[in-house]
Amino acid sequence: MDTKAFVEKYLTDRRETDSSKWDQLKEKFGRTDLLPLWIADMEFRTCDAVTNALMARVRHGIYGYSAVPDSYYAALDRWMTIRHNCSVPKEWVRFSTGCVTGIAWAIAAFTDPGDACMILTPVYYPFHNVVTNNKRTLVKVPLQYRDGYASMDYESIEKAIVENHVKLFIQCSPQNPMGRVFTEEELDKVLSICQRHQVLVVSDEIHQDIIIGKNPFVPAATVKNGKYQDILIILNSATKSFNLATLLHSHIIIPNEELRKRYDKFASGMNRTEVSIMGMLATQAAYENGGEWLDGLLAVIRENDAMLRQKLKSDLPKAVVCTLEGTYLVMVDLRAYMPSGGAQSIIQDQCHLAVDYGEWFGEGYEGFIRMNLATDPKLIEEAANRLISVLGKK
């Protein structure tokens, strides 16, 4: 299916459907006349296989306590093996309602109040809050940014670990919002530092399937043939890949048996919910029959990315569209066109765009915006035109 056919078949008007992205503009941004390119979900309905699986359960009409069948674990393992060369045995897998919830549970299970947890900024803003709201000490190490490209500063990472006695590193891979898909060499370097200093690593890999550039996604569990599995808690989900966020279903993957025992002991004391039957069914259907749909989605995202880059390069040449190797969320450096601290008034009140602002993700990113490319190409073209119309005069 070509990109035009994909858009024609799956594009959906989400207005007046209680969509956070479209129907909560007033609550989030104070006005309703904005083109929404912020929160990380899509205007594309999910693949037919998912919808059919959910409709079959609806016709069945019972949503009671349900086991996770072996066929589910087989589908997960097959998807991870084929797509990412990473086998996931059934015994490694636990479940949560979302990856940020999984981070919170990992913090609670493997650290104590006051312990230091490290993140690399800029990063998805709940990473900041989930540490501080759980009464842990937040340690922030900036990524090195230059000309639209972000990389890890290994010397600063190791120094921060040693000086702050870091217990847990929360990694975002692929990286949101900077769009990096870290190479095995990069992951090897940071994981070796953590292993050397006995730091556990929570690797949030929710964007693993949204690979836009040439770098293949490398699961942390596969780095150097599994060299670091004993320090890893891996989080992933089909929610970003197939637009399933509110079905509340994600994986906590723990390769090391002792860490699994520690996690299970923690979990036994929680008021745990059951696995979401609808989330489980949707995920299994997506992993079994959603590959073609996902490939169509990726083609649309790549075309949107290319169009945005071409238009801004032509008409806003001082704008820097950051590297997009993975995720459907691209950062744009507009500092050359905006005064310090003035981004929101210009982007919102003059361009009439609803976006995520760079400073939400970390200090030093004022004048950056994050745009969601998993949408109608016409909306990306319109957003680019609005930026050009307003900023091209400055």
mmCIF file of C-alpha atoms in Angstrom:
data_model
loop_
_atom_site.group_PDB
_atom_site.id
_atom_site.type_symbol
_atom_site.label_atom_id
_atom_site.label_comp_id
_atom_site.label_asym_id
_atom_site.label_seq_id
_atom_site.Cartn_x
_atom_site.Cartn_y
_atom_site.Cartn_z
ATOM 1 C CA MET A 1 0.000 0.000 0.000
ATOM 2 C CA ASP A 2 1.486 3.354 -1.019
ATOM 3 C CA THR A 3 1.352 6.358 1.275
ATOM 4 C CA LYS A 4 -1.572 7.993 -0.504
ATOM 5 C CA ALA A 5 -3.653 4.841 -0.184
ATOM 6 C CA PHE A 6 -2.661 4.456 3.482
ATOM 7 C CA VAL A 7 -3.746 8.006 4.289
ATOM 8 C CA GLU A 8 -7.015 7.647 2.382
ATOM 9 C CA LYS A 9 -7.891 4.418 4.160
ATOM 10 C CA TYR A 10 -6.820 5.138 7.730
ATOM 11 C CA LEU A 11 -6.913 8.921 8.261
ATOM 12 C CA THR A 12 -9.648 9.749 10.776
ATOM 13 C CA ASP A 13 -11.166 13.022 11.974
ATOM 14 C CA ARG A 14 -10.711 13.005 15.749
ATOM 15 C CA ARG A 15 -12.489 16.242 16.535
ATOM 16 C CA GLU A 16 -15.403 15.950 18.969
ATOM 17 C CA THR A 17 -14.396 12.410 19.962
ATOM 18 C CA ASP A 18 -12.994 13.391 23.389
ATOM 19 C CA SER A 19 -9.520 13.371 21.888
ATOM 20 C CA SER A 20 -6.941 14.914 24.212
ATOM 21 C CA LYS A 21 -4.996 16.140 21.202
ATOM 22 C CA TRP A 22 -7.914 17.893 19.510
ATOM 23 C CA ASP A 23 -10.610 18.463 22.124
ATOM 24 C CA GLN A 24 -8.485 19.629 25.072
ATOM 25 C CA LEU A 25 -6.741 22.518 23.352
ATOM 26 C CA LYS A 26 -8.539 25.007 25.580
ATOM 27 C CA GLU A 27 -7.465 23.236 28.765
ATOM 28 C CA LYS A 28 -3.863 22.750 27.610
ATOM 29 C CA PHE A 29 -3.148 25.896 25.594
ATOM 30 C CA GLY A 30 -5.941 28.299 26.527
ATOM 31 C CA ARG A 31 -7.492 28.517 23.056
ATOM 32 C CA THR A 32 -9.202 26.288 20.509
ATOM 33 C CA ASP A 33 -8.021 27.728 17.175
ATOM 34 C CA LEU A 34 -4.724 25.836 17.077
ATOM 35 C CA LEU A 35 -3.480 23.104 14.764
ATOM 36 C CA PRO A 36 -2.583 20.292 17.191
ATOM 37 C CA LEU A 37 0.783 18.620 16.654
ATOM 38 C CA TRP A 38 1.644 17.927 20.263
ATOM 39 C CA ILE A 39 0.698 14.775 22.210
ATOM 40 C CA ALA A 40 2.185 11.520 20.896
ATOM 41 C CA ASP A 41 -0.681 9.776 19.181
ATOM 42 C CA MET A 42 -1.997 9.680 15.632
ATOM 43 C CA GLU A 43 -4.829 10.640 13.318
ATOM 44 C CA PHE A 44 -4.645 7.158 11.809
ATOM 45 C CA ARG A 45 -6.954 4.424 13.023
ATOM 46 C CA THR A 46 -5.181 1.221 13.902
ATOM 47 C CA CYS A 47 -4.879 -1.809 11.662
ATOM 48 C CA ASP A 48 -7.949 -3.858 10.806
ATOM 49 C CA ALA A 49 -6.582 -6.912 12.599
ATOM 50 C CA VAL A 50 -6.699 -5.052 15.914
ATOM 51 C CA THR A 51 -10.185 -3.709 15.339
ATOM 52 C CA ASN A 52 -11.459 -7.141 14.328
ATOM 53 C CA ALA A 53 -9.985 -8.779 17.442
ATOM 54 C CA LEU A 54 -11.601 -6.170 19.680
ATOM 55 C CA MET A 55 -14.958 -6.443 17.924
ATOM 56 C CA ALA A 56 -14.929 -10.206 18.343
ATOM 57 C CA ARG A 57 -14.464 -9.779 22.097
ATOM 58 C CA VAL A 58 -17.208 -7.142 22.198
ATOM 59 C CA ARG A 59 -19.578 -9.558 20.483
ATOM 60 C CA HIS A 60 -18.591 -12.168 23.058
ATOM 61 C CA GLY A 61 -19.692 -9.653 25.657
ATOM 62 C CA ILE A 62 -17.649 -10.857 28.645
ATOM 63 C CA TYR A 63 -14.658 -8.943 30.004
ATOM 64 C CA GLY A 64 -13.992 -10.923 33.154
ATOM 65 C CA TYR A 65 -10.745 -12.140 34.660
ATOM 66 C CA SER A 66 -8.580 -13.540 31.893
ATOM 67 C CA ALA A 67 -5.284 -15.401 31.627
ATOM 68 C CA VAL A 68 -2.521 -14.465 29.232
ATOM 69 C CA PRO A 69 -2.417 -17.343 26.712
ATOM 70 C CA ASP A 70 0.773 -18.929 25.444
ATOM 71 C CA SER A 71 -0.163 -17.640 21.985
ATOM 72 C CA TYR A 72 0.313 -14.090 23.299
ATOM 73 C CA TYR A 73 3.861 -14.758 24.480
ATOM 74 C CA ALA A 74 4.592 -16.503 21.177
ATOM 75 C CA ALA A 75 3.366 -13.462 19.224
ATOM 76 C CA LEU A 76 5.486 -11.095 21.331
ATOM 77 C CA ASP A 77 8.576 -13.278 20.963
ATOM 78 C CA ARG A 78 8.071 -13.672 17.217
ATOM 79 C CA TRP A 79 7.605 -9.916 16.693
ATOM 80 C CA MET A 80 10.697 -9.066 18.724
ATOM 81 C CA THR A 81 12.761 -11.756 17.040
ATOM 82 C CA ILE A 82 11.784 -10.886 13.471
ATOM 83 C CA ARG A 83 11.739 -7.100 13.863
ATOM 84 C CA HIS A 84 14.561 -6.617 16.363
ATOM 85 C CA ASN A 85 16.562 -9.857 16.582
ATOM 86 C CA CYS A 86 15.652 -10.156 20.271
ATOM 87 C CA SER A 87 14.016 -13.282 21.649
ATOM 88 C CA VAL A 88 11.799 -12.648 24.691
ATOM 89 C CA PRO A 89 11.105 -15.812 26.721
ATOM 90 C CA LYS A 90 7.757 -15.985 28.503
ATOM 91 C CA GLU A 91 9.357 -16.099 31.955
ATOM 92 C CA TRP A 92 10.965 -12.679 31.414
ATOM 93 C CA VAL A 93 7.637 -10.881 30.908
ATOM 94 C CA ARG A 94 5.538 -8.944 33.409
ATOM 95 C CA PHE A 95 2.799 -6.411 32.625
ATOM 96 C CA SER A 96 1.835 -2.863 33.531
ATOM 97 C CA THR A 97 -0.686 -0.284 32.361
ATOM 98 C CA GLY A 98 1.941 1.854 30.622
ATOM 99 C CA CYS A 99 5.669 2.405 30.329
ATOM 100 C CA VAL A 100 5.754 5.406 32.676
ATOM 101 C CA THR A 101 3.880 3.304 35.219
ATOM 102 C CA GLY A 102 6.524 0.642 34.617
ATOM 103 C CA ILE A 103 9.237 3.194 35.402
ATOM 104 C CA ALA A 104 7.456 4.127 38.633
ATOM 105 C CA TRP A 105 7.175 0.478 39.654
ATOM 106 C CA ALA A 106 10.836 -0.146 38.856
ATOM 107 C CA ILE A 107 11.823 2.859 40.964
ATOM 108 C CA ALA A 108 9.730 1.534 43.850
ATOM 109 C CA ALA A 109 10.977 -2.038 43.479
ATOM 110 C CA PHE A 110 14.704 -1.388 43.110
ATOM 111 C CA THR A 111 15.459 1.863 44.957
ATOM 112 C CA ASP A 112 14.711 3.524 48.286
ATOM 113 C CA PRO A 113 13.441 7.056 48.999
ATOM 114 C CA GLY A 114 16.270 9.507 48.540
ATOM 115 C CA ASP A 115 18.231 7.300 46.147
ATOM 116 C CA ALA A 116 19.592 8.973 43.031
ATOM 117 C CA CYS A 117 18.026 8.193 39.648
ATOM 118 C CA MET A 118 19.659 9.538 36.485
ATOM 119 C CA ILE A 119 18.148 10.724 33.210
ATOM 120 C CA LEU A 120 19.706 12.233 30.084
ATOM 121 C CA THR A 121 18.077 15.509 29.070
ATOM 122 C CA PRO A 122 16.206 16.643 27.115
ATOM 123 C CA VAL A 123 13.854 13.731 27.649
ATOM 124 C CA TYR A 124 10.118 13.014 27.798
ATOM 125 C CA TYR A 125 8.967 15.156 30.715
ATOM 126 C CA PRO A 126 7.272 12.407 32.794
ATOM 127 C CA PHE A 127 10.776 10.954 33.265
ATOM 128 C CA HIS A 128 11.522 13.971 35.450
ATOM 129 C CA ASN A 129 8.291 13.807 37.420
ATOM 130 C CA VAL A 130 8.207 10.070 38.023
ATOM 131 C CA VAL A 131 11.517 10.355 39.900
ATOM 132 C CA THR A 132 10.753 13.396 42.026
ATOM 133 C CA ASN A 133 7.140 12.410 42.723
ATOM 134 C CA ASN A 134 8.431 9.133 44.149
ATOM 135 C CA LYS A 135 10.767 11.013 46.491
ATOM 136 C CA ARG A 136 13.967 10.000 44.754
ATOM 137 C CA THR A 137 16.812 12.361 43.899
ATOM 138 C CA LEU A 138 16.798 13.389 40.256
ATOM 139 C CA VAL A 139 20.209 13.551 38.547
ATOM 140 C CA LYS A 140 20.164 15.152 35.091
ATOM 141 C CA VAL A 141 22.982 14.792 32.582
ATOM 142 C CA PRO A 142 22.595 16.816 29.371
ATOM 143 C CA LEU A 143 22.992 15.184 26.009
ATOM 144 C CA GLN A 144 25.539 16.871 23.785
ATOM 145 C CA TYR A 145 23.674 18.867 21.130
ATOM 146 C CA ARG A 146 25.211 20.221 17.963
ATOM 147 C CA ASP A 147 23.560 21.192 14.679
ATOM 148 C CA GLY A 148 20.468 19.082 15.195
ATOM 149 C CA TYR A 149 22.258 15.993 16.479
ATOM 150 C CA ALA A 150 22.294 14.700 20.075
ATOM 151 C CA SER A 151 24.847 12.302 21.525
ATOM 152 C CA MET A 152 25.767 10.950 24.928
ATOM 153 C CA ASP A 153 28.509 12.532 27.032
ATOM 154 C CA TYR A 154 30.040 9.428 28.618
ATOM 155 C CA GLU A 155 32.515 11.308 30.795
ATOM 156 C CA SER A 156 29.728 13.413 32.322
ATOM 157 C CA ILE A 157 27.531 10.329 32.760
ATOM 158 C CA GLU A 158 30.187 8.459 34.697
ATOM 159 C CA LYS A 159 31.064 11.520 36.765
ATOM 160 C CA ALA A 160 27.396 12.025 37.701
ATOM 161 C CA ILE A 161 27.028 8.379 38.678
ATOM 162 C CA VAL A 162 30.073 8.452 40.927
ATOM 163 C CA GLU A 163 29.434 11.831 42.537
ATOM 164 C CA ASN A 164 25.742 11.208 43.202
ATOM 165 C CA HIS A 165 25.884 7.484 43.984
ATOM 166 C CA VAL A 166 23.309 6.827 41.283
ATOM 167 C CA LYS A 167 21.318 3.621 41.778
ATOM 168 C CA LEU A 168 19.112 3.651 38.670
ATOM 169 C CA PHE A 169 19.518 5.014 35.140
ATOM 170 C CA ILE A 170 16.295 5.616 33.201
ATOM 171 C CA GLN A 171 17.146 5.388 29.523
ATOM 172 C CA CYS A 172 14.966 6.467 26.599
ATOM 173 C CA SER A 173 15.787 4.447 23.493
ATOM 174 C CA PRO A 174 14.831 5.431 20.796
ATOM 175 C CA GLN A 175 15.230 8.878 22.282
ATOM 176 C CA ASN A 176 12.249 11.186 22.735
ATOM 177 C CA PRO A 177 12.380 14.091 21.840
ATOM 178 C CA MET A 178 15.741 14.132 20.047
ATOM 179 C CA GLY A 179 14.900 11.347 17.611
ATOM 180 C CA ARG A 180 18.107 9.363 18.054
ATOM 181 C CA VAL A 181 18.316 5.622 17.558
ATOM 182 C CA PHE A 182 21.455 4.827 19.486
ATOM 183 C CA THR A 183 23.947 2.467 17.876
ATOM 184 C CA GLU A 184 25.180 -0.681 19.572
ATOM 185 C CA GLU A 185 28.510 1.055 20.158
ATOM 186 C CA GLU A 186 26.812 3.952 21.954
ATOM 187 C CA LEU A 187 24.678 1.630 24.066
ATOM 188 C CA ASP A 188 27.666 -0.542 24.890
ATOM 189 C CA LYS A 189 29.548 2.467 26.231
ATOM 190 C CA VAL A 190 26.765 3.714 28.500
ATOM 191 C CA LEU A 191 25.736 0.253 29.703
ATOM 192 C CA SER A 192 29.343 -0.654 30.495
ATOM 193 C CA ILE A 193 29.593 2.443 32.697
ATOM 194 C CA CYS A 194 26.427 1.408 34.521
ATOM 195 C CA GLN A 195 27.604 -2.180 34.918
ATOM 196 C CA ARG A 196 30.958 -1.028 36.248
ATOM 197 C CA HIS A 197 29.270 1.066 38.956
ATOM 198 C CA GLN A 198 26.459 -1.404 39.724
ATOM 199 C CA VAL A 199 23.738 0.874 38.380
ATOM 200 C CA LEU A 200 20.493 -0.767 37.291
ATOM 201 C CA VAL A 201 19.117 0.399 33.941
ATOM 202 C CA VAL A 202 15.453 0.882 33.104
ATOM 203 C CA SER A 203 15.353 1.066 29.310
ATOM 204 C CA ASP A 204 12.114 2.563 27.979
ATOM 205 C CA GLU A 205 11.916 1.236 24.429
ATOM 206 C CA ILE A 206 8.320 2.151 23.632
ATOM 207 C CA HIS A 207 9.285 3.738 20.288
ATOM 208 C CA GLN A 208 11.225 0.644 19.155
ATOM 209 C CA ASP A 209 9.102 0.030 16.058
ATOM 210 C CA ILE A 210 9.096 3.629 14.777
ATOM 211 C CA ILE A 211 12.427 3.574 12.957
ATOM 212 C CA ILE A 212 12.719 6.323 10.351
ATOM 213 C CA GLY A 213 16.421 6.513 9.513
ATOM 214 C CA LYS A 214 19.144 4.021 8.641
ATOM 215 C CA ASN A 215 20.173 3.015 12.163
ATOM 216 C CA PRO A 216 18.396 -0.211 13.176
ATOM 217 C CA PHE A 217 16.894 -0.263 16.629
ATOM 218 C CA VAL A 218 19.144 -2.161 19.057
ATOM 219 C CA PRO A 219 17.306 -3.529 22.123
ATOM 220 C CA ALA A 220 19.372 -3.092 25.266
ATOM 221 C CA ALA A 221 18.987 -6.814 25.953
ATOM 222 C CA THR A 222 20.897 -7.697 22.767
ATOM 223 C CA VAL A 223 23.897 -5.386 23.169
ATOM 224 C CA LYS A 224 27.112 -7.409 22.895
ATOM 225 C CA ASN A 225 25.137 -10.656 22.777
ATOM 226 C CA GLY A 226 23.277 -9.963 25.997
ATOM 227 C CA LYS A 227 26.300 -8.813 28.005
ATOM 228 C CA TYR A 228 24.234 -6.413 30.128
ATOM 229 C CA GLN A 229 21.072 -8.428 30.736
ATOM 230 C CA ASP A 230 21.805 -8.762 34.458
ATOM 231 C CA ILE A 231 21.352 -5.008 35.017
ATOM 232 C CA LEU A 232 18.342 -4.442 32.737
ATOM 233 C CA ILE A 233 14.641 -3.797 33.204
ATOM 234 C CA ILE A 234 13.180 -3.248 29.728
ATOM 235 C CA LEU A 235 9.874 -1.528 29.036
ATOM 236 C CA ASN A 236 8.045 -1.711 25.737
ATOM 237 C CA SER A 237 4.555 -1.745 24.295
ATOM 238 C CA ALA A 238 2.587 -1.761 21.061
ATOM 239 C CA THR A 239 0.857 1.453 22.082
ATOM 240 C CA LYS A 240 2.974 3.943 20.121
ATOM 241 C CA SER A 241 3.402 1.611 17.159
ATOM 242 C CA PHE A 242 -0.321 0.938 16.687
ATOM 243 C CA ASN A 243 -2.024 3.923 18.394
ATOM 244 C CA LEU A 244 -3.358 1.946 21.381
ATOM 245 C CA ALA A 245 -2.414 4.193 24.310
ATOM 246 C CA THR A 246 -5.597 4.045 26.370
ATOM 247 C CA LEU A 247 -5.915 0.266 26.182
ATOM 248 C CA LEU A 248 -3.413 0.396 29.080
ATOM 249 C CA HIS A 249 -1.135 -2.518 28.309
ATOM 250 C CA SER A 250 2.664 -2.688 28.291
ATOM 251 C CA HIS A 251 5.516 -5.049 29.107
ATOM 252 C CA ILE A 252 8.104 -5.091 31.868
ATOM 253 C CA ILE A 253 10.822 -7.431 30.604
ATOM 254 C CA ILE A 254 13.375 -8.631 33.180
ATOM 255 C CA PRO A 255 16.002 -11.073 31.879
ATOM 256 C CA ASN A 256 17.772 -11.645 35.220
ATOM 257 C CA GLU A 257 16.112 -14.174 37.522
ATOM 258 C CA GLU A 258 17.162 -12.468 40.782
ATOM 259 C CA LEU A 259 15.841 -9.116 39.587
ATOM 260 C CA ARG A 260 12.572 -10.831 38.607
ATOM 261 C CA LYS A 261 12.291 -12.267 42.111
ATOM 262 C CA ARG A 262 12.869 -8.824 43.620
ATOM 263 C CA TYR A 263 10.291 -7.306 41.315
ATOM 264 C CA ASP A 264 7.734 -10.048 42.019
ATOM 265 C CA LYS A 265 8.190 -9.593 45.766
ATOM 266 C CA PHE A 266 7.513 -5.878 45.369
ATOM 267 C CA ALA A 267 4.529 -6.506 43.083
ATOM 268 C CA SER A 268 2.993 -8.995 45.516
ATOM 269 C CA GLY A 269 2.443 -6.163 47.970
ATOM 270 C CA MET A 270 0.630 -3.935 45.506
ATOM 271 C CA ASN A 271 -3.084 -3.750 44.840
ATOM 272 C CA ARG A 272 -2.486 -5.050 41.341
ATOM 273 C CA THR A 273 -4.971 -4.840 38.515
ATOM 274 C CA GLU A 274 -5.532 -7.656 36.068
ATOM 275 C CA VAL A 275 -3.976 -7.611 32.617
ATOM 276 C CA SER A 276 -6.177 -5.529 30.306
ATOM 277 C CA ILE A 277 -8.032 -8.056 28.152
ATOM 278 C CA MET A 278 -8.596 -5.490 25.409
ATOM 279 C CA GLY A 279 -4.989 -4.314 25.493
ATOM 280 C CA MET A 280 -3.755 -7.894 25.387
ATOM 281 C CA LEU A 281 -5.991 -8.848 22.457
ATOM 282 C CA ALA A 282 -5.086 -5.696 20.532
ATOM 283 C CA THR A 283 -1.361 -6.204 21.059
ATOM 284 C CA GLN A 284 -1.448 -9.849 20.023
ATOM 285 C CA ALA A 285 -3.442 -9.029 16.886
ATOM 286 C CA ALA A 286 -1.037 -6.209 16.010
ATOM 287 C CA TYR A 287 2.016 -8.412 16.451
ATOM 288 C CA GLU A 288 0.475 -11.250 14.458
ATOM 289 C CA ASN A 289 -1.039 -9.298 11.573
ATOM 290 C CA GLY A 290 -0.069 -5.630 11.795
ATOM 291 C CA GLY A 291 3.298 -5.565 10.052
ATOM 292 C CA GLU A 292 2.032 -4.291 6.712
ATOM 293 C CA TRP A 293 0.022 -1.533 8.395
ATOM 294 C CA LEU A 294 3.075 -0.432 10.388
ATOM 295 C CA ASP A 295 5.223 -0.323 7.273
ATOM 296 C CA GLY A 296 2.613 1.922 5.643
ATOM 297 C CA LEU A 297 2.619 4.221 8.646
ATOM 298 C CA LEU A 298 6.412 4.491 8.597
ATOM 299 C CA ALA A 299 6.320 5.484 4.948
ATOM 300 C CA VAL A 300 3.913 8.335 5.743
ATOM 301 C CA ILE A 301 6.091 9.554 8.617
ATOM 302 C CA ARG A 302 9.181 9.519 6.390
ATOM 303 C CA GLU A 303 7.385 11.533 3.709
ATOM 304 C CA ASN A 304 6.136 14.045 6.274
ATOM 305 C CA ASP A 305 9.645 14.394 7.673
ATOM 306 C CA ALA A 306 11.127 14.934 4.227
ATOM 307 C CA MET A 307 8.472 17.510 3.315
ATOM 308 C CA LEU A 308 9.001 19.470 6.533
ATOM 309 C CA ARG A 309 12.758 19.524 6.013
ATOM 310 C CA GLN A 310 12.482 20.598 2.400
ATOM 311 C CA LYS A 311 10.071 23.452 3.084
ATOM 312 C CA LEU A 312 11.976 24.824 6.072
ATOM 313 C CA LYS A 313 15.332 24.503 4.318
ATOM 314 C CA SER A 314 13.936 26.497 1.416
ATOM 315 C CA ASP A 315 12.056 29.212 3.276
ATOM 316 C CA LEU A 316 13.422 29.193 6.856
ATOM 317 C CA PRO A 317 17.066 28.339 6.192
ATOM 318 C CA LYS A 318 18.238 29.150 9.722
ATOM 319 C CA ALA A 319 15.849 26.610 11.239
ATOM 320 C CA VAL A 320 17.428 23.295 12.197
ATOM 321 C CA VAL A 321 15.224 20.217 11.897
ATOM 322 C CA CYS A 322 16.897 17.783 14.268
ATOM 323 C CA THR A 323 17.965 14.290 13.286
ATOM 324 C CA LEU A 324 15.005 11.919 13.101
ATOM 325 C CA GLU A 325 16.249 8.338 13.224
ATOM 326 C CA GLY A 326 13.348 7.081 15.313
ATOM 327 C CA THR A 327 9.966 8.068 16.828
ATOM 328 C CA TYR A 328 7.417 10.172 14.935
ATOM 329 C CA LEU A 329 8.297 13.228 17.002
ATOM 330 C CA VAL A 330 10.744 15.713 15.533
ATOM 331 C CA MET A 331 12.465 18.593 17.312
ATOM 332 C CA VAL A 332 12.948 21.826 15.393
ATOM 333 C CA ASP A 333 15.507 24.379 16.546
ATOM 334 C CA LEU A 334 14.003 27.815 15.848
ATOM 335 C CA ARG A 335 16.256 29.883 18.078
ATOM 336 C CA ALA A 336 17.567 31.904 15.137
ATOM 337 C CA TYR A 337 14.074 33.308 14.605
ATOM 338 C CA MET A 338 12.810 33.834 18.138
ATOM 339 C CA PRO A 339 13.895 35.867 21.136
ATOM 340 C CA SER A 340 14.830 33.987 24.284
ATOM 341 C CA GLY A 341 11.689 32.997 26.146
ATOM 342 C CA GLY A 342 9.360 34.146 23.364
ATOM 343 C CA ALA A 343 8.623 30.856 21.646
ATOM 344 C CA GLN A 344 5.199 30.182 23.080
ATOM 345 C CA SER A 345 3.693 33.542 22.208
ATOM 346 C CA ILE A 346 5.006 33.330 18.645
ATOM 347 C CA ILE A 347 4.222 29.680 17.942
ATOM 348 C CA GLN A 348 0.862 29.675 19.672
ATOM 349 C CA ASP A 349 -0.486 33.181 19.222
ATOM 350 C CA GLN A 350 0.929 33.995 15.781
ATOM 351 C CA CYS A 351 1.466 30.630 14.056
ATOM 352 C CA HIS A 352 -1.599 29.123 15.751
ATOM 353 C CA LEU A 353 0.135 25.803 16.392
ATOM 354 C CA ALA A 354 -0.170 23.535 19.436
ATOM 355 C CA VAL A 355 3.206 21.868 19.962
ATOM 356 C CA ASP A 356 5.439 20.653 22.777
ATOM 357 C CA TYR A 357 8.085 23.205 23.729
ATOM 358 C CA GLY A 358 11.741 22.314 24.120
ATOM 359 C CA GLU A 359 12.019 23.593 27.682
ATOM 360 C CA TRP A 360 9.387 21.064 28.772
ATOM 361 C CA PHE A 361 11.995 18.365 28.134
ATOM 362 C CA GLY A 362 15.065 19.993 29.646
ATOM 363 C CA GLU A 363 16.947 23.171 30.382
ATOM 364 C CA GLY A 364 18.645 24.892 27.475
ATOM 365 C CA TYR A 365 16.037 23.996 24.860
ATOM 366 C CA GLU A 366 14.071 27.226 24.843
ATOM 367 C CA GLY A 367 13.313 28.088 21.234
ATOM 368 C CA PHE A 368 12.882 24.446 20.216
ATOM 369 C CA ILE A 369 9.532 22.855 19.399
ATOM 370 C CA ARG A 370 8.552 19.187 19.072
ATOM 371 C CA MET A 371 6.171 18.327 16.246
ATOM 372 C CA ASN A 372 4.165 15.130 15.743
ATOM 373 C CA LEU A 373 4.532 13.728 12.205
ATOM 374 C CA ALA A 374 2.080 10.810 12.573
ATOM 375 C CA THR A 375 -0.700 12.722 10.922
ATOM 376 C CA ASP A 376 -2.203 13.922 7.656
ATOM 377 C CA PRO A 377 0.550 15.223 5.326
ATOM 378 C CA LYS A 378 -1.696 18.210 4.617
ATOM 379 C CA LEU A 379 -1.440 19.217 8.286
ATOM 380 C CA ILE A 380 2.360 19.057 8.240
ATOM 381 C CA GLU A 381 2.400 21.178 5.096
ATOM 382 C CA GLU A 382 0.032 23.661 6.727
ATOM 383 C CA ALA A 383 2.153 23.791 9.888
ATOM 384 C CA ALA A 384 5.294 24.453 7.829
ATOM 385 C CA ASN A 385 3.526 27.207 5.913
ATOM 386 C CA ARG A 386 2.413 28.859 9.149
ATOM 387 C CA LEU A 387 5.955 28.793 10.529
ATOM 388 C CA ILE A 388 7.315 30.233 7.300
ATOM 389 C CA SER A 389 4.647 32.929 7.104
ATOM 390 C CA VAL A 390 5.341 34.224 10.600
ATOM 391 C CA LEU A 391 9.037 33.504 11.212
ATOM 392 C CA GLY A 392 10.104 34.376 7.679
ATOM 393 C CA LYS A 393 9.337 37.994 8.477
ATOM 394 C CA LYS A 394 11.609 38.083 11.529
#
